[in-house]
């Protein structure tokens, strides 16, 4: 009987069902943050929460100006200035906008306790839209 | 009581054993669905500012495949991007195309809770850009499992 119980616990603990709870963007309620950037600068989008990662579930951005680009990065400090790491390349925002097809899957993720920022560039860039995310 | 335990054990163990015996590059976790829908994703930046030879983006992990769950990038008018896999330095051994050559002026933004592309187990994922400027920028989400 004890052997059976031990076997059961072993299998339960190593089963994918319990080992992972799924993609957070697929199973948890999301928040969203407005993106309203009016110059070439670094903008804090999502403040850090201790021991929580930021799962970006959806991106919807439009832009105007000349050759507007955006790069997502994470780090600490007011505008991710400490320990800065890129999360994306420097992405030119197409005329049609930058829109992920769904917000039900993680598209980018930071390590825990990090701030999410956006670096805008171009000539007089205006970048507007929102990010859908989970901080968990 | 003992029968109940045996039944429970079988109920939980069979899917797990089934997964262990499944093809390593299958994108299904037995009884649970697609890997990209079951496991949390990681992500990496795609950053190419000039034409770049095949370069490792995700290191191989022994016994694990790389499931590409999402990809988002933009290439300008004179650049292409291709994803490949292999082993060794910058996928130089057994190099195999994972995607076709995304053409210049591409805007690719896709991804959901299902696998877009998957490497065989024990392979690294690499990318190559070509063209006059060779620029391609964006990000990629994946599960290594």
mmCIF file of C-alpha atoms in Angstrom:
data_model
loop_
_atom_site.group_PDB
_atom_site.id
_atom_site.type_symbol
_atom_site.label_atom_id
_atom_site.label_comp_id
_atom_site.label_asym_id
_atom_site.label_seq_id
_atom_site.Cartn_x
_atom_site.Cartn_y
_atom_site.Cartn_z
ATOM 1 C CA UNK A 1 0.000 0.000 0.000
ATOM 2 C CA UNK A 2 2.800 2.406 0.918
ATOM 3 C CA UNK A 3 4.585 1.553 -2.298
ATOM 4 C CA UNK A 4 1.454 2.312 -4.284
ATOM 5 C CA UNK A 5 1.039 5.628 -2.479
ATOM 6 C CA UNK A 6 4.676 6.492 -3.155
ATOM 7 C CA UNK A 7 4.303 5.620 -6.825
ATOM 8 C CA UNK A 8 1.163 7.711 -7.081
ATOM 9 C CA UNK A 9 2.853 10.750 -5.524
ATOM 10 C CA UNK A 10 5.911 10.340 -7.735
ATOM 11 C CA UNK A 11 3.845 10.258 -10.902
ATOM 12 C CA UNK A 12 1.633 13.109 -9.749
ATOM 13 C CA UNK A 13 4.573 15.345 -9.004
ATOM 14 C CA UNK A 14 6.274 14.693 -12.337
ATOM 15 C CA UNK A 15 3.149 14.852 -14.469
ATOM 16 C CA UNK A 16 3.014 17.872 -16.780
ATOM 17 C CA UNK A 17 -0.399 18.696 -15.355
ATOM 18 C CA UNK A 18 1.107 19.601 -12.034
ATOM 19 C CA UNK A 19 4.581 20.472 -13.217
ATOM 20 C CA UNK A 20 3.252 23.408 -15.241
ATOM 21 C CA UNK A 21 0.065 25.386 -15.086
ATOM 22 C CA UNK A 22 0.057 26.485 -18.724
ATOM 23 C CA UNK A 23 0.969 29.620 -20.576
ATOM 24 C CA UNK A 24 -0.084 32.480 -18.271
ATOM 25 C CA UNK A 25 -1.475 34.420 -21.214
ATOM 26 C CA UNK A 26 -3.730 31.495 -22.045
ATOM 27 C CA UNK A 27 -5.077 30.832 -18.596
ATOM 28 C CA UNK A 28 -4.988 34.004 -16.492
ATOM 29 C CA UNK A 29 -6.873 37.318 -16.592
ATOM 30 C CA UNK A 30 -4.902 40.042 -18.329
ATOM 31 C CA UNK A 31 -4.165 43.651 -17.608
ATOM 32 C CA UNK A 32 -3.375 46.273 -20.179
ATOM 33 C CA UNK A 33 -1.305 49.413 -20.315
ATOM 34 C CA UNK A 34 -1.773 52.328 -22.674
ATOM 35 C CA UNK A 35 1.154 53.263 -24.873
ATOM 36 C CA UNK A 36 1.287 56.966 -25.614
ATOM 37 C CA UNK A 37 4.718 58.036 -26.766
ATOM 38 C CA UNK A 38 5.251 61.409 -28.400
ATOM 39 C CA UNK A 39 8.997 61.632 -28.828
ATOM 40 C CA UNK A 40 12.188 59.652 -29.261
ATOM 41 C CA UNK A 41 12.813 58.522 -25.720
ATOM 42 C CA UNK A 42 12.775 55.639 -23.274
ATOM 43 C CA UNK A 43 9.400 55.138 -21.637
ATOM 44 C CA UNK A 44 8.539 52.966 -18.665
ATOM 45 C CA UNK A 45 5.485 50.917 -19.535
ATOM 46 C CA UNK A 46 5.078 48.437 -16.673
ATOM 47 C CA UNK A 47 6.568 48.875 -13.203
ATOM 48 C CA UNK A 48 8.242 45.890 -11.578
ATOM 49 C CA UNK A 49 6.672 43.739 -8.907
ATOM 50 C CA UNK A 50 9.031 41.784 -6.701
ATOM 51 C CA UNK A 51 9.384 38.168 -7.752
ATOM 52 C CA UNK A 52 6.916 38.536 -10.597
ATOM 53 C CA UNK A 53 7.699 38.319 -14.297
ATOM 54 C CA UNK A 54 5.920 40.319 -16.987
ATOM 55 C CA UNK A 55 4.309 38.207 -19.690
ATOM 56 C CA UNK A 56 3.422 40.331 -22.693
ATOM 57 C CA UNK A 57 0.355 38.723 -24.219
ATOM 58 C CA UNK A 58 -0.494 41.170 -26.948
ATOM 59 C CA UNK A 59 0.877 44.234 -28.699
ATOM 60 C CA UNK A 60 -1.175 46.750 -30.659
ATOM 61 C CA UNK A 61 0.637 49.848 -31.840
ATOM 62 C CA UNK A 62 0.303 52.449 -34.540
ATOM 63 C CA UNK A 63 2.794 55.148 -35.340
ATOM 64 C CA UNK A 64 3.346 58.342 -37.255
ATOM 65 C CA UNK A 65 6.387 60.470 -37.934
ATOM 66 C CA UNK A 66 9.371 59.545 -40.071
ATOM 67 C CA UNK A 67 10.716 56.023 -39.733
ATOM 68 C CA UNK A 68 9.267 55.386 -36.277
ATOM 69 C CA UNK A 69 10.750 52.415 -34.458
ATOM 70 C CA UNK A 70 10.243 50.749 -31.112
ATOM 71 C CA UNK A 71 12.391 48.431 -29.067
ATOM 72 C CA UNK A 72 11.190 46.647 -25.962
ATOM 73 C CA UNK A 73 13.623 46.198 -23.123
ATOM 74 C CA UNK A 74 13.660 45.387 -19.437
ATOM 75 C CA UNK A 75 15.747 46.427 -16.465
ATOM 76 C CA UNK A 76 15.413 48.191 -13.155
ATOM 77 C CA UNK A 77 15.391 51.865 -12.237
ATOM 78 C CA UNK A 78 12.951 54.512 -13.398
ATOM 79 C CA UNK A 79 13.388 53.772 -17.110
ATOM 80 C CA UNK A 80 15.105 50.375 -17.117
ATOM 81 C CA UNK A 81 18.506 52.065 -16.979
ATOM 82 C CA UNK A 82 20.073 49.447 -14.720
ATOM 83 C CA UNK A 83 20.781 45.955 -15.993
ATOM 84 C CA UNK A 84 19.162 46.812 -19.295
ATOM 85 C CA UNK A 85 18.444 43.877 -21.603
ATOM 86 C CA UNK A 86 16.682 43.995 -24.937
ATOM 87 C CA UNK A 87 13.514 41.990 -25.464
ATOM 88 C CA UNK A 88 13.184 42.813 -29.137
ATOM 89 C CA UNK A 89 15.166 44.245 -31.967
ATOM 90 C CA UNK A 90 14.621 47.820 -33.104
ATOM 91 C CA UNK A 91 11.358 47.225 -34.887
ATOM 92 C CA UNK A 92 10.153 49.627 -37.582
ATOM 93 C CA UNK A 93 6.439 50.141 -37.057
ATOM 94 C CA UNK A 94 4.684 49.460 -40.357
ATOM 95 C CA UNK A 95 2.058 51.798 -41.710
ATOM 96 C CA UNK A 96 -0.557 49.184 -40.909
ATOM 97 C CA UNK A 97 0.642 49.064 -37.319
ATOM 98 C CA UNK A 98 2.197 46.387 -35.194
ATOM 99 C CA UNK A 99 -0.519 44.056 -33.989
ATOM 100 C CA UNK A 100 -0.177 40.563 -32.600
ATOM 101 C CA UNK A 101 -2.991 38.349 -33.862
ATOM 102 C CA UNK A 102 -4.081 37.291 -30.384
ATOM 103 C CA UNK A 103 -3.474 38.168 -26.772
ATOM 104 C CA UNK A 104 -3.886 34.597 -25.602
ATOM 105 C CA UNK A 105 -0.248 33.551 -25.864
ATOM 106 C CA UNK A 106 2.928 34.937 -24.373
ATOM 107 C CA UNK A 107 4.852 36.848 -26.984
ATOM 108 C CA UNK A 108 7.602 38.262 -24.750
ATOM 109 C CA UNK A 109 8.544 37.692 -21.137
ATOM 110 C CA UNK A 110 10.867 39.396 -18.669
ATOM 111 C CA UNK A 111 12.674 37.771 -15.783
ATOM 112 C CA UNK A 112 11.129 38.423 -12.365
ATOM 113 C CA UNK A 113 11.322 41.818 -10.648
ATOM 114 C CA UNK A 114 12.030 43.757 -13.823
ATOM 115 C CA UNK A 115 10.488 46.868 -15.341
ATOM 116 C CA UNK A 116 9.308 46.822 -18.959
ATOM 117 C CA UNK A 117 10.273 49.801 -21.094
ATOM 118 C CA UNK A 118 10.016 50.919 -24.702
ATOM 119 C CA UNK A 119 12.669 52.835 -26.585
ATOM 120 C CA UNK A 120 11.159 54.941 -29.352
ATOM 121 C CA UNK A 121 13.175 56.409 -32.184
ATOM 122 C CA UNK A 122 12.796 58.081 -35.555
ATOM 123 C CA UNK A 123 11.994 61.648 -36.490
ATOM 124 C CA UNK A 124 9.142 63.030 -34.413
ATOM 125 C CA UNK A 125 7.799 59.554 -33.645
ATOM 126 C CA UNK A 126 4.285 59.251 -32.303
ATOM 127 C CA UNK A 127 3.573 55.739 -31.083
ATOM 128 C CA UNK A 128 0.218 54.873 -29.612
ATOM 129 C CA UNK A 129 -1.687 51.766 -28.662
ATOM 130 C CA UNK A 130 -1.573 49.292 -25.828
ATOM 131 C CA UNK A 131 0.091 46.198 -24.421
ATOM 132 C CA UNK A 132 -1.862 43.353 -22.893
ATOM 133 C CA UNK A 133 0.048 41.571 -20.142
ATOM 134 C CA UNK A 134 0.121 39.473 -17.014
ATOM 135 C CA UNK A 135 2.396 40.128 -14.099
ATOM 136 C CA UNK A 136 2.844 36.876 -12.275
ATOM 137 C CA UNK B 1 -9.008 1.161 -1.056
ATOM 138 C CA UNK B 2 -6.155 -0.568 -2.816
ATOM 139 C CA UNK B 3 -8.178 -0.812 -6.022
ATOM 140 C CA UNK B 4 -8.896 2.900 -5.831
ATOM 141 C CA UNK B 5 -5.191 3.649 -5.549
ATOM 142 C CA UNK B 6 -4.339 1.374 -8.435
ATOM 143 C CA UNK B 7 -6.999 3.013 -10.568
ATOM 144 C CA UNK B 8 -5.707 6.467 -9.650
ATOM 145 C CA UNK B 9 -2.148 5.413 -10.362
ATOM 146 C CA UNK B 10 -3.070 4.090 -13.780
ATOM 147 C CA UNK B 11 -5.126 7.170 -14.554
ATOM 148 C CA UNK B 12 -2.206 9.480 -13.908
ATOM 149 C CA UNK B 13 0.633 7.264 -15.018
ATOM 150 C CA UNK B 14 -0.670 6.265 -18.422
ATOM 151 C CA UNK B 15 -0.645 9.751 -19.952
ATOM 152 C CA UNK B 16 2.786 10.413 -18.459
ATOM 153 C CA UNK B 17 4.192 7.169 -19.816
ATOM 154 C CA UNK B 18 2.543 7.857 -23.130
ATOM 155 C CA UNK B 19 4.310 11.225 -23.303
ATOM 156 C CA UNK B 20 7.639 9.647 -22.444
ATOM 157 C CA UNK B 21 7.268 7.298 -25.381
ATOM 158 C CA UNK B 22 5.950 9.843 -27.894
ATOM 159 C CA UNK B 23 8.003 11.143 -30.755
ATOM 160 C CA UNK B 24 10.349 13.774 -29.365
ATOM 161 C CA UNK B 25 9.424 16.343 -31.955
ATOM 162 C CA UNK B 26 5.687 15.911 -31.543
ATOM 163 C CA UNK B 27 4.097 19.194 -30.592
ATOM 164 C CA UNK B 28 1.528 17.503 -28.370
ATOM 165 C CA UNK B 29 1.824 16.821 -24.695
ATOM 166 C CA UNK B 30 -0.147 13.644 -24.297
ATOM 167 C CA UNK B 31 -3.614 14.323 -23.007
ATOM 168 C CA UNK B 32 -2.939 18.029 -22.547
ATOM 169 C CA UNK B 33 -2.577 19.565 -25.979
ATOM 170 C CA UNK B 34 0.004 21.586 -27.819
ATOM 171 C CA UNK B 35 3.275 22.366 -26.039
ATOM 172 C CA UNK B 36 2.841 26.080 -26.756
ATOM 173 C CA UNK B 37 -0.547 25.988 -25.068
ATOM 174 C CA UNK B 38 0.554 23.996 -22.062
ATOM 175 C CA UNK B 39 3.903 25.446 -21.045
ATOM 176 C CA UNK B 40 4.908 29.035 -20.295
ATOM 177 C CA UNK B 41 6.819 30.636 -23.152
ATOM 178 C CA UNK B 42 10.252 32.187 -23.123
ATOM 179 C CA UNK B 43 11.238 34.920 -25.547
ATOM 180 C CA UNK B 44 14.311 36.287 -27.256
ATOM 181 C CA UNK B 45 14.979 39.434 -29.247
ATOM 182 C CA UNK B 46 15.704 39.151 -32.957
ATOM 183 C CA UNK B 47 18.273 41.819 -33.677
ATOM 184 C CA UNK B 48 20.035 42.059 -37.009
ATOM 185 C CA UNK B 49 21.436 45.420 -38.051
ATOM 186 C CA UNK B 50 23.480 44.076 -40.967
ATOM 187 C CA UNK B 51 23.697 40.978 -43.136
ATOM 188 C CA UNK B 52 24.614 38.232 -40.704
ATOM 189 C CA UNK B 53 25.828 34.716 -41.317
ATOM 190 C CA UNK B 54 24.001 31.880 -39.599
ATOM 191 C CA UNK B 55 23.996 32.804 -35.908
ATOM 192 C CA UNK B 56 22.731 30.919 -32.890
ATOM 193 C CA UNK B 57 19.602 32.378 -31.307
ATOM 194 C CA UNK B 58 18.622 29.587 -28.897
ATOM 195 C CA UNK B 59 21.173 27.101 -27.584
ATOM 196 C CA UNK B 60 20.389 23.406 -27.788
ATOM 197 C CA UNK B 61 19.353 21.487 -24.696
ATOM 198 C CA UNK B 62 20.046 17.790 -24.662
ATOM 199 C CA UNK B 63 16.895 15.744 -25.161
ATOM 200 C CA UNK B 64 14.736 18.811 -25.745
ATOM 201 C CA UNK B 65 13.197 20.282 -28.862
ATOM 202 C CA UNK B 66 12.569 23.972 -29.516
ATOM 203 C CA UNK B 67 8.926 24.790 -30.177
ATOM 204 C CA UNK B 68 8.503 28.190 -31.809
ATOM 205 C CA UNK B 69 5.234 29.588 -30.504
ATOM 206 C CA UNK B 70 5.347 33.085 -31.910
ATOM 207 C CA UNK B 71 7.428 35.220 -34.185
ATOM 208 C CA UNK B 72 7.288 38.929 -34.875
ATOM 209 C CA UNK B 73 9.693 40.813 -37.073
ATOM 210 C CA UNK B 74 9.997 43.395 -39.781
ATOM 211 C CA UNK B 75 12.488 43.332 -42.626
ATOM 212 C CA UNK B 76 13.207 46.396 -44.766
ATOM 213 C CA UNK B 77 13.241 46.466 -48.542
ATOM 214 C CA UNK B 78 16.662 44.910 -48.950
ATOM 215 C CA UNK B 79 16.785 42.202 -46.292
ATOM 216 C CA UNK B 80 15.681 38.607 -45.838
ATOM 217 C CA UNK B 81 15.529 36.336 -42.808
ATOM 218 C CA UNK B 82 15.612 32.559 -42.485
ATOM 219 C CA UNK B 83 15.404 30.306 -39.429
ATOM 220 C CA UNK B 84 17.459 27.121 -39.386
ATOM 221 C CA UNK B 85 18.554 24.498 -36.880
ATOM 222 C CA UNK B 86 21.604 22.355 -36.313
ATOM 223 C CA UNK B 87 24.311 21.550 -33.819
ATOM 224 C CA UNK B 88 27.822 22.827 -33.263
ATOM 225 C CA UNK B 89 28.912 26.431 -33.451
ATOM 226 C CA UNK B 90 26.117 28.530 -34.956
ATOM 227 C CA UNK B 91 24.246 25.419 -36.139
ATOM 228 C CA UNK B 92 27.143 24.606 -38.476
ATOM 229 C CA UNK B 93 26.625 20.840 -38.258
ATOM 230 C CA UNK B 94 23.580 19.233 -39.818
ATOM 231 C CA UNK B 95 22.234 22.612 -40.819
ATOM 232 C CA UNK B 96 18.593 22.367 -41.880
ATOM 233 C CA UNK B 97 16.063 25.024 -42.804
ATOM 234 C CA UNK B 98 13.279 25.512 -40.294
ATOM 235 C CA UNK B 99 11.564 28.156 -42.387
ATOM 236 C CA UNK B 100 11.795 29.350 -45.911
ATOM 237 C CA UNK B 101 13.501 32.642 -46.644
ATOM 238 C CA UNK B 102 11.239 35.425 -45.447
ATOM 239 C CA UNK B 103 11.454 37.981 -48.199
ATOM 240 C CA UNK B 104 12.349 41.648 -48.031
ATOM 241 C CA UNK B 105 9.697 44.075 -46.835
ATOM 242 C CA UNK B 106 8.108 41.409 -44.664
ATOM 243 C CA UNK B 107 6.053 42.152 -41.615
ATOM 244 C CA UNK B 108 5.464 38.888 -39.824
ATOM 245 C CA UNK B 109 3.541 38.919 -36.575
ATOM 246 C CA UNK B 110 2.063 35.615 -35.627
ATOM 247 C CA UNK B 111 1.688 33.312 -32.686
ATOM 248 C CA UNK B 112 -0.875 31.760 -30.438
ATOM 249 C CA UNK B 113 -1.196 28.818 -28.113
ATOM 250 C CA UNK B 114 0.013 26.405 -30.725
ATOM 251 C CA UNK B 115 3.344 25.461 -32.245
ATOM 252 C CA UNK B 116 4.395 27.231 -35.417
ATOM 253 C CA UNK B 117 7.671 25.413 -35.990
ATOM 254 C CA UNK B 118 9.603 22.778 -34.090
ATOM 255 C CA UNK B 119 13.158 21.506 -34.250
ATOM 256 C CA UNK B 120 14.134 17.915 -33.606
ATOM 257 C CA UNK B 121 15.463 17.266 -30.096
ATOM 258 C CA UNK B 122 18.992 18.311 -29.250
ATOM 259 C CA UNK B 123 19.184 21.034 -31.874
ATOM 260 C CA UNK B 124 19.951 24.739 -31.617
ATOM 261 C CA UNK B 125 17.927 27.389 -33.413
ATOM 262 C CA UNK B 126 19.789 29.844 -35.627
ATOM 263 C CA UNK B 127 18.973 32.640 -38.036
ATOM 264 C CA UNK B 128 20.598 34.161 -41.078
ATOM 265 C CA UNK B 129 19.931 37.482 -42.784
ATOM 266 C CA UNK B 130 20.938 38.506 -46.268
ATOM 267 C CA UNK B 131 20.592 41.482 -48.547
ATOM 268 C CA UNK B 132 22.150 44.882 -48.878
ATOM 269 C CA UNK B 133 21.244 45.920 -45.360
ATOM 270 C CA UNK B 134 20.474 42.527 -43.833
ATOM 271 C CA UNK B 135 18.240 44.082 -41.234
ATOM 272 C CA UNK B 136 15.584 42.150 -39.402
ATOM 273 C CA UNK B 137 14.232 43.091 -36.016
ATOM 274 C CA UNK B 138 11.596 41.721 -33.738
ATOM 275 C CA UNK B 139 11.216 38.912 -31.265
ATOM 276 C CA UNK B 140 10.431 35.212 -31.006
ATOM 277 C CA UNK B 141 8.623 33.231 -28.318
ATOM 278 C CA UNK B 142 9.280 29.570 -27.708
ATOM 279 C CA UNK B 143 9.186 26.588 -25.396
ATOM 280 C CA UNK B 144 12.146 24.262 -25.010
ATOM 281 C CA UNK B 145 10.773 20.934 -23.926
#
